[in-house]
Amino acid sequence: MAFHHAQQVEALNERLSSLKDINVSFEFFPPNSPAMEETLWGSIERLAPLKPKFVSVTYGANSGVRDRTHKVIERIHAETELQAAPHLTLVDASNDELRELARQYWAQGVRHIVALRGDVPAGQPNPNRYAADLVKLLKEEHDFEISVAAYPEVHPEATSAQSDLVNLKRKVDAGANRAISQFFFDIDAYLRYRDRCAAAGIDVEIVPGILPVTNYQQLLKFSDFAKIRVPNWLHHMFDGLDDDPATRKLVGANVAIEMAKVLAKEGVNDFHFYTLNRAEMSYAICHALGVRPGV
Ligand SMILES: Cc1cc2nc3c(=O)[nH]c(=O)nc-3n(C[C@H](O)[C@H](O)[C@H](O)COP(=O)(O)OP(=O)(O)OC[C@H]3O[C@@H](n4cnc5c(N)ncnc54)[C@H](O)[C@@H]3O)c2cc1C
């Protein structure tokens, strides 16, 4: 039995060492202090040689700081060769404003947008506008490349898993070119979701969103909010490390590399990293996937 398991591990590692044509993308958020700004640009500089397919910059819906997303996008365009995709949410803008913004983005050379609804602020009525509407609106303005969000463990507000899947289909039918998944640790849930998408005729990549874990307590809060299952084994991995960031980082990198191995074995070619503006962990996982400078 032990021998058999060792063979499986060896097979996974062998497969990892023979991977070709893996695409990666990196997600950043706009910094809100000079120190965080420095961290972000250091990370972009470190990750750029890995030639990501694109990098994306989140947008803090309802915070009135869309400008911060634009600034980061502009600087990436000015200083690097990277394709930079702004995230755009519709909850806090009228359709006219969104159309105007789409025109501005196109004029500035933006060709790829991550189109989202955004979270409806607590206490506000549901606007009854959805990401599929934004995809349609953007496509009407220009032929943008569009990425949308997908939820292997179901979006918390969805009435059912099936209706959430139908929603993804609507976004793809409206013109989305790829779906980026919410982060997850339950690999089976992701793989089942991918199968269900294929069966529903959703013919774009469901790119797994990988969240390299460094701050476990924060992860627990995110996961609770987004209704992401945190398996017992993950609790066990990080148990007792609350005051030990160095070990947490090593464990987090190991967890993410193991996940990437299994996903790659299951035929996943595209990986999206929630970098939280830090390069180190994403860089290590890319290295393990054979994504290296100059390759
Ligand atoms: C990769 C990724 C990046 C993100 N980036 C950002 C960001 O930069 N800024 C930010 O604020 N948030 C971001 N989010 C979070 C996202 O805005 C929230 O999860 C939001 O609550 C849903 O956005 P959506 O685009 O998935 O919405 P939608 O696809 O519109 O779905 C929202 C909910 O409505 C349901 N629904 C859809 N259509 C209908 C309909 N016709 N009738 C009834 N129900 C319907 C869906 O099932 C789902 O439950 C991101 C999420 C992901 C996965």
GROMACS .gro file of C-alpha atoms and ligand atoms in nm:
model
  348
    1MET     CA    1   0.000   0.000   0.000
    2ALA     CA    2   0.276   0.242   0.099
    3PHE     CA    3   0.461   0.148  -0.218
    4HIS     CA    4   0.151   0.213  -0.424
    5HIS     CA    5   0.108   0.557  -0.271
    6ALA     CA    6   0.471   0.643  -0.337
    7GLN     CA    7   0.416   0.553  -0.700
    8GLN     CA    8   0.119   0.785  -0.719
    9VAL     CA    9   0.323   1.070  -0.575
   10GLU     CA   10   0.600   0.994  -0.820
   11ALA     CA   11   0.352   0.991  -1.109
   12LEU     CA   12   0.214   1.330  -1.004
   13ASN     CA   13   0.561   1.478  -0.978
   14GLU     CA   14   0.670   1.330  -1.310
   15ARG     CA   15   0.363   1.471  -1.476
   16LEU     CA   16   0.437   1.812  -1.321
   17SER     CA   17   0.789   1.810  -1.462
   18SER     CA   18   0.661   1.746  -1.814
   19LEU     CA   19   0.394   2.016  -1.830
   20LYS     CA   20   0.391   2.249  -2.126
   21ASP     CA   21   0.191   2.555  -2.227
   22ILE     CA   22   0.063   2.642  -1.882
   23ASN     CA   23  -0.097   2.989  -1.873
   24VAL     CA   24  -0.098   3.194  -1.558
   25SER     CA   25  -0.256   3.523  -1.459
   26PHE     CA   26  -0.210   3.733  -1.148
   27GLU     CA   27  -0.462   3.944  -0.960
   28PHE     CA   28  -0.365   4.255  -0.764
   29PHE     CA   29  -0.555   4.515  -0.567
   30PRO     CA   30  -0.493   4.893  -0.568
   31PRO     CA   31  -0.262   4.989  -0.282
   32ASN     CA   32  -0.375   5.245  -0.028
   33SER     CA   33  -0.048   5.351   0.130
   34PRO     CA   34   0.303   5.431   0.002
   35ALA     CA   35   0.439   5.115   0.166
   36MET     CA   36   0.175   4.897   0.000
   37GLU     CA   37   0.242   5.072  -0.327
   38GLU     CA   38   0.606   4.971  -0.305
   39THR     CA   39   0.509   4.611  -0.227
   40LEU     CA   40   0.276   4.601  -0.527
   41TRP     CA   41   0.531   4.731  -0.778
   42GLY     CA   42   0.800   4.506  -0.639
   43SER     CA   43   0.563   4.212  -0.689
   44ILE     CA   44   0.471   4.313  -1.044
   45GLU     CA   45   0.840   4.344  -1.130
   46ARG     CA   46   0.911   4.001  -0.985
   47LEU     CA   47   0.619   3.828  -1.157
   48ALA     CA   48   0.639   4.001  -1.499
   49PRO     CA   49   0.922   3.779  -1.634
   50LEU     CA   50   0.688   3.479  -1.595
   51LYS     CA   51   0.495   3.629  -1.888
   52PRO     CA   52   0.143   3.593  -1.747
   53LYS     CA   53  -0.137   3.585  -2.002
   54PHE     CA   54  -0.277   3.889  -1.822
   55VAL     CA   55  -0.276   4.060  -1.486
   56SER     CA   56  -0.591   4.202  -1.333
   57VAL     CA   57  -0.659   4.479  -1.083
   58THR     CA   58  -0.959   4.460  -0.853
   59TYR     CA   59  -1.206   4.735  -0.801
   60GLY     CA   60  -1.343   4.823  -0.459
   61ALA     CA   61  -1.712   4.852  -0.536
   62ASN     CA   62  -1.895   5.129  -0.350
   63SER     CA   63  -1.578   5.283  -0.216
   64GLY     CA   64  -1.571   5.560  -0.474
   65VAL     CA   65  -1.213   5.486  -0.566
   66ARG     CA   66  -1.244   5.355  -0.918
   67ASP     CA   67  -0.960   5.596  -0.993
   68ARG     CA   68  -0.719   5.384  -0.795
   69THR     CA   69  -0.785   5.087  -1.020
   70HIS     CA   70  -0.732   5.306  -1.330
   71LYS     CA   71  -0.404   5.441  -1.198
   72VAL     CA   72  -0.258   5.095  -1.145
   73ILE     CA   73  -0.377   4.983  -1.491
   74GLU     CA   74  -0.224   5.292  -1.654
   75ARG     CA   75   0.108   5.243  -1.483
   76ILE     CA   76   0.124   4.874  -1.575
   77HIS     CA   77   0.063   4.974  -1.938
   78ALA     CA   78   0.322   5.249  -1.923
   79GLU     CA   79   0.598   5.049  -1.754
   80THR     CA   80   0.552   4.687  -1.859
   81GLU     CA   81   0.456   4.472  -2.156
   82LEU     CA   82   0.179   4.305  -1.956
   83GLN     CA   83  -0.185   4.294  -2.060
   84ALA     CA   84  -0.366   4.465  -1.772
   85ALA     CA   85  -0.736   4.397  -1.714
   86PRO     CA   86  -0.934   4.619  -1.478
   87HIS     CA   87  -1.213   4.461  -1.275
   88LEU     CA   88  -1.537   4.649  -1.321
   89THR     CA   89  -1.854   4.619  -1.112
   90LEU     CA   90  -2.197   4.748  -1.200
   91VAL     CA   91  -2.362   4.788  -0.859
   92ASP     CA   92  -2.256   5.147  -0.808
   93ALA     CA   93  -2.283   5.287  -1.160
   94SER     CA   94  -2.562   5.360  -1.404
   95ASN     CA   95  -2.558   5.200  -1.748
   96ASP     CA   96  -2.467   5.535  -1.903
   97GLU     CA   97  -2.170   5.569  -1.669
   98LEU     CA   98  -2.059   5.216  -1.750
   99ARG     CA   99  -2.081   5.283  -2.124
  100GLU     CA  100  -1.877   5.600  -2.087
  101LEU     CA  101  -1.618   5.413  -1.884
  102ALA     CA  102  -1.600   5.133  -2.142
  103ARG     CA  103  -1.528   5.393  -2.413
  104GLN     CA  104  -1.261   5.557  -2.199
  105TYR     CA  105  -1.097   5.224  -2.127
  106TRP     CA  106  -1.094   5.129  -2.495
  107ALA     CA  107  -0.943   5.467  -2.586
  108GLN     CA  108  -0.673   5.409  -2.324
  109GLY     CA  109  -0.581   5.076  -2.480
  110VAL     CA  110  -0.761   4.847  -2.236
  111ARG     CA  111  -0.878   4.537  -2.425
  112HIS     CA  112  -0.969   4.300  -2.142
  113ILE     CA  113  -1.213   4.358  -1.854
  114VAL     CA  114  -1.309   4.136  -1.560
  115ALA     CA  115  -1.685   4.200  -1.548
  116LEU     CA  116  -1.864   4.160  -1.215
  117ARG     CA  117  -2.181   4.259  -1.046
  118GLY     CA  118  -2.008   4.349  -0.717
  119ASP     CA  119  -2.157   4.300  -0.373
  120VAL     CA  120  -2.483   4.475  -0.299
  121PRO     CA  121  -2.424   4.695   0.010
  122ALA     CA  122  -2.606   4.575   0.322
  123GLY     CA  123  -2.947   4.736   0.358
  124GLN     CA  124  -2.976   4.827  -0.011
  125PRO     CA  125  -3.237   4.663  -0.230
  126ASN     CA  126  -3.120   4.412  -0.489
  127PRO     CA  127  -3.063   4.623  -0.803
  128ASN     CA  128  -3.181   4.340  -1.027
  129ARG     CA  129  -2.888   4.395  -1.255
  130TYR     CA  130  -2.638   4.118  -1.298
  131ALA     CA  131  -2.291   4.059  -1.436
  132ALA     CA  132  -2.444   3.913  -1.755
  133ASP     CA  133  -2.597   4.259  -1.820
  134LEU     CA  134  -2.253   4.418  -1.784
  135VAL     CA  135  -2.096   4.167  -2.024
  136LYS     CA  136  -2.364   4.249  -2.280
  137LEU     CA  137  -2.321   4.625  -2.234
  138LEU     CA  138  -1.941   4.605  -2.269
  139LYS     CA  139  -1.965   4.390  -2.581
  140GLU     CA  140  -2.206   4.641  -2.731
  141GLU     CA  141  -1.947   4.916  -2.686
  142HIS     CA  142  -1.637   4.730  -2.806
  143ASP     CA  143  -1.507   4.382  -2.867
  144PHE     CA  144  -1.338   4.351  -2.527
  145GLU     CA  145  -1.198   4.023  -2.403
  146ILE     CA  146  -1.408   3.952  -2.096
  147SER     CA  147  -1.353   3.738  -1.790
  148VAL     CA  148  -1.632   3.668  -1.541
  149ALA     CA  149  -1.659   3.508  -1.198
  150ALA     CA  150  -1.759   3.146  -1.133
  151TYR     CA  151  -1.841   2.975  -0.805
  152PRO     CA  152  -1.759   2.603  -0.775
  153GLU     CA  153  -1.920   2.602  -0.429
  154VAL     CA  154  -2.215   2.819  -0.545
  155HIS     CA  155  -2.248   3.195  -0.499
  156PRO     CA  156  -2.389   3.266  -0.151
  157GLU     CA  157  -2.695   3.451  -0.287
  158ALA     CA  158  -2.787   3.194  -0.553
  159THR     CA  159  -3.121   3.022  -0.503
  160SER     CA  160  -2.970   2.691  -0.615
  161ALA     CA  161  -2.653   2.543  -0.763
  162GLN     CA  162  -2.840   2.492  -1.087
  163SER     CA  163  -2.957   2.855  -1.116
  164ASP     CA  164  -2.603   2.972  -1.043
  165LEU     CA  165  -2.475   2.749  -1.325
  166VAL     CA  166  -2.739   2.887  -1.559
  167ASN     CA  167  -2.620   3.234  -1.459
  168LEU     CA  168  -2.265   3.147  -1.565
  169LYS     CA  169  -2.403   3.020  -1.896
  170ARG     CA  170  -2.581   3.353  -1.944
  171LYS     CA  171  -2.256   3.540  -1.889
  172VAL     CA  172  -2.075   3.320  -2.142
  173ASP     CA  173  -2.361   3.346  -2.393
  174ALA     CA  174  -2.341   3.725  -2.355
  175GLY     CA  175  -1.979   3.707  -2.470
  176ALA     CA  176  -1.751   3.621  -2.176
  177ASN     CA  177  -1.430   3.453  -2.289
  178ARG     CA  178  -1.333   3.284  -1.964
  179ALA     CA  179  -1.455   3.227  -1.610
  180ILE     CA  180  -1.226   3.271  -1.312
  181SER     CA  181  -1.327   3.068  -1.012
  182GLN     CA  182  -1.366   3.182  -0.657
  183PHE     CA  183  -1.084   3.032  -0.450
  184PHE     CA  184  -1.137   2.684  -0.309
  185PHE     CA  185  -0.963   2.405  -0.121
  186ASP     CA  186  -1.206   2.128  -0.210
  187ILE     CA  187  -1.055   2.011  -0.537
  188ASP     CA  188  -1.336   1.763  -0.601
  189ALA     CA  189  -1.590   2.044  -0.578
  190TYR     CA  190  -1.399   2.234  -0.847
  191LEU     CA  191  -1.367   1.929  -1.073
  192ARG     CA  192  -1.735   1.841  -1.037
  193TYR     CA  193  -1.826   2.200  -1.117
  194ARG     CA  194  -1.605   2.193  -1.427
  195ASP     CA  195  -1.783   1.876  -1.543
  196ARG     CA  196  -2.124   2.034  -1.484
  197CYS     CA  197  -2.021   2.344  -1.682
  198ALA     CA  198  -1.912   2.124  -1.973
  199ALA     CA  199  -2.239   1.928  -1.956
  200ALA     CA  200  -2.433   2.257  -1.959
  201GLY     CA  201  -2.256   2.361  -2.279
  202ILE     CA  202  -2.035   2.625  -2.115
  203ASP     CA  203  -1.742   2.606  -2.350
  204VAL     CA  204  -1.491   2.846  -2.192
  205GLU     CA  205  -1.212   2.765  -1.948
  206ILE     CA  206  -1.314   2.760  -1.584
  207VAL     CA  207  -0.980   2.890  -1.462
  208PRO     CA  208  -0.917   2.789  -1.101
  209GLY     CA  209  -0.850   3.085  -0.874
  210ILE     CA  210  -0.563   2.989  -0.646
  211LEU     CA  211  -0.529   3.168  -0.315
  212PRO     CA  212  -0.189   3.102  -0.162
  213VAL     CA  213  -0.256   3.112   0.210
  214THR     CA  214  -0.031   3.319   0.433
  215ASN     CA  215  -0.276   3.458   0.687
  216TYR     CA  216  -0.489   3.169   0.804
  217GLN     CA  217  -0.715   3.364   1.041
  218GLN     CA  218  -0.799   3.608   0.763
  219LEU     CA  219  -0.867   3.316   0.532
  220LEU     CA  220  -1.120   3.177   0.778
  221LYS     CA  221  -1.306   3.510   0.772
  222PHE     CA  222  -1.304   3.530   0.389
  223SER     CA  223  -1.418   3.171   0.360
  224ASP     CA  224  -1.700   3.222   0.604
  225PHE     CA  225  -1.819   3.530   0.414
  226ALA     CA  226  -1.794   3.361   0.073
  227LYS     CA  227  -1.922   3.022   0.196
  228ILE     CA  228  -1.610   2.833   0.097
  229ARG     CA  229  -1.557   2.499   0.267
  230VAL     CA  230  -1.235   2.483   0.465
  231PRO     CA  231  -1.155   2.112   0.495
  232ASN     CA  232  -1.040   1.964   0.822
  233TRP     CA  233  -0.699   1.879   0.686
  234LEU     CA  234  -0.639   2.250   0.619
  235HIS     CA  235  -0.727   2.337   0.979
  236HIS     CA  236  -0.483   2.073   1.089
  237MET     CA  237  -0.209   2.210   0.861
  238PHE     CA  238  -0.228   2.561   1.006
  239ASP     CA  239  -0.319   2.470   1.362
  240GLY     CA  240  -0.074   2.622   1.613
  241LEU     CA  241   0.093   2.854   1.361
  242ASP     CA  242  -0.089   3.177   1.445
  243ASP     CA  243   0.231   3.331   1.580
  244ASP     CA  244   0.466   3.171   1.332
  245PRO     CA  245   0.439   3.346   0.994
  246ALA     CA  246   0.757   3.190   0.854
  247THR     CA  247   0.629   2.834   0.898
  248ARG     CA  248   0.282   2.937   0.781
  249LYS     CA  249   0.434   3.054   0.455
  250LEU     CA  250   0.615   2.724   0.397
  251VAL     CA  251   0.301   2.526   0.477
  252GLY     CA  252   0.087   2.754   0.259
  253ALA     CA  253   0.321   2.713  -0.038
  254ASN     CA  254   0.317   2.337   0.008
  255VAL     CA  255  -0.064   2.327   0.019
  256ALA     CA  256  -0.092   2.536  -0.298
  257ILE     CA  257   0.172   2.337  -0.489
  258GLU     CA  258  -0.002   2.010  -0.400
  259MET     CA  259  -0.331   2.153  -0.527
  260ALA     CA  260  -0.171   2.276  -0.847
  261LYS     CA  261  -0.020   1.929  -0.903
  262VAL     CA  262  -0.355   1.757  -0.885
  263LEU     CA  263  -0.527   2.022  -1.099
  264ALA     CA  264  -0.254   1.996  -1.362
  265LYS     CA  265  -0.294   1.617  -1.360
  266GLU     CA  266  -0.666   1.673  -1.424
  267GLY     CA  267  -0.583   1.869  -1.737
  268VAL     CA  268  -0.602   2.224  -1.602
  269ASN     CA  269  -0.375   2.447  -1.814
  270ASP     CA  270  -0.474   2.792  -1.687
  271PHE     CA  271  -0.422   2.916  -1.332
  272HIS     CA  272  -0.526   3.250  -1.183
  273PHE     CA  273  -0.348   3.363  -0.866
  274TYR     CA  274  -0.501   3.583  -0.599
  275THR     CA  275  -0.162   3.729  -0.513
  276LEU     CA  276  -0.280   3.975  -0.245
  277ASN     CA  277  -0.004   4.188  -0.400
  278ARG     CA  278   0.272   3.952  -0.284
  279ALA     CA  279   0.490   3.772  -0.536
  280GLU     CA  280   0.674   3.506  -0.340
  281MET     CA  281   0.417   3.227  -0.308
  282SER     CA  282   0.268   3.267  -0.654
  283TYR     CA  283   0.619   3.269  -0.797
  284ALA     CA  284   0.704   2.942  -0.620
  285ILE     CA  285   0.386   2.772  -0.742
  286CYS     CA  286   0.452   2.892  -1.098
  287HIS     CA  287   0.805   2.755  -1.073
  288ALA     CA  288   0.666   2.415  -0.971
  289LEU     CA  289   0.430   2.428  -1.272
  290GLY     CA  290   0.729   2.490  -1.499
  291VAL     CA  291   0.636   2.856  -1.553
  292ARG     CA  292   0.975   3.022  -1.533
  293PRO     CA  293   1.150   3.333  -1.666
  294GLY     CA  294   1.275   3.290  -2.021
  295VAL     CA  295   1.076   2.969  -2.081
  296LIG     C1  296  -1.253   3.623  -0.986
  296LIG     C2  297  -1.334   3.718  -0.900
  296LIG     C3  298  -1.298   3.854  -0.897
  296LIG     C4  299  -1.374   3.946  -0.821
  296LIG     N1  300  -1.334   4.078  -0.821
  296LIG     C5  301  -1.409   4.170  -0.752
  296LIG     C6  302  -1.375   4.309  -0.753
  296LIG     O1  303  -1.275   4.350  -0.815
  296LIG     N2  304  -1.455   4.395  -0.685
  296LIG     C7  305  -1.565   4.352  -0.618
  296LIG     O2  306  -1.635   4.437  -0.559
  296LIG     N3  307  -1.601   4.222  -0.612
  296LIG     C8  308  -1.525   4.128  -0.680
  296LIG     N4  309  -1.561   3.995  -0.676
  296LIG     C9  310  -1.678   3.953  -0.594
  296LIG    C10  311  -1.811   3.965  -0.670
  296LIG     O3  312  -1.837   4.100  -0.704
  296LIG    C11  313  -1.923   3.913  -0.577
  296LIG     O4  314  -1.906   3.774  -0.556
  296LIG    C12  315  -2.064   3.946  -0.618
  296LIG     O5  316  -2.150   3.918  -0.509
  296LIG    C13  317  -2.115   3.867  -0.739
  296LIG     O6  318  -2.060   3.911  -0.854
  296LIG     P1  319  -2.081   3.825  -0.991
  296LIG     O7  320  -2.017   3.902  -1.099
  296LIG     O8  321  -2.044   3.686  -0.972
  296LIG     O9  322  -2.241   3.838  -1.001
  296LIG     P2  323  -2.355   3.767  -1.090
  296LIG    O10  324  -2.294   3.675  -1.191
  296LIG    O11  325  -2.440   3.877  -1.139
  296LIG    O12  326  -2.429   3.679  -0.982
  296LIG    C14  327  -2.470   3.735  -0.858
  296LIG    C15  328  -2.578   3.649  -0.794
  296LIG    O13  329  -2.702   3.672  -0.860
  296LIG    C16  330  -2.756   3.550  -0.907
  296LIG     N5  331  -2.823   3.583  -1.036
  296LIG    C17  332  -2.765   3.613  -1.152
  296LIG     N6  333  -2.857   3.644  -1.246
  296LIG    C18  334  -2.977   3.634  -1.185
  296LIG    C19  335  -3.112   3.656  -1.228
  296LIG     N7  336  -3.139   3.693  -1.353
  296LIG     N8  337  -3.209   3.638  -1.137
  296LIG    C20  338  -3.183   3.603  -1.011
  296LIG     N9  339  -3.057   3.581  -0.964
  296LIG    C21  340  -2.956   3.597  -1.051
  296LIG    C22  341  -2.636   3.457  -0.922
  296LIG    O14  342  -2.674   3.321  -0.916
  296LIG    C23  343  -2.554   3.499  -0.802
  296LIG    O15  344  -2.603   3.442  -0.684
  296LIG    C24  345  -1.486   3.900  -0.747
  296LIG    C25  346  -1.519   3.764  -0.748
  296LIG    C26  347  -1.445   3.673  -0.823
  296LIG    C27  348  -1.480   3.526  -0.820
   0.00000   0.00000   0.00000
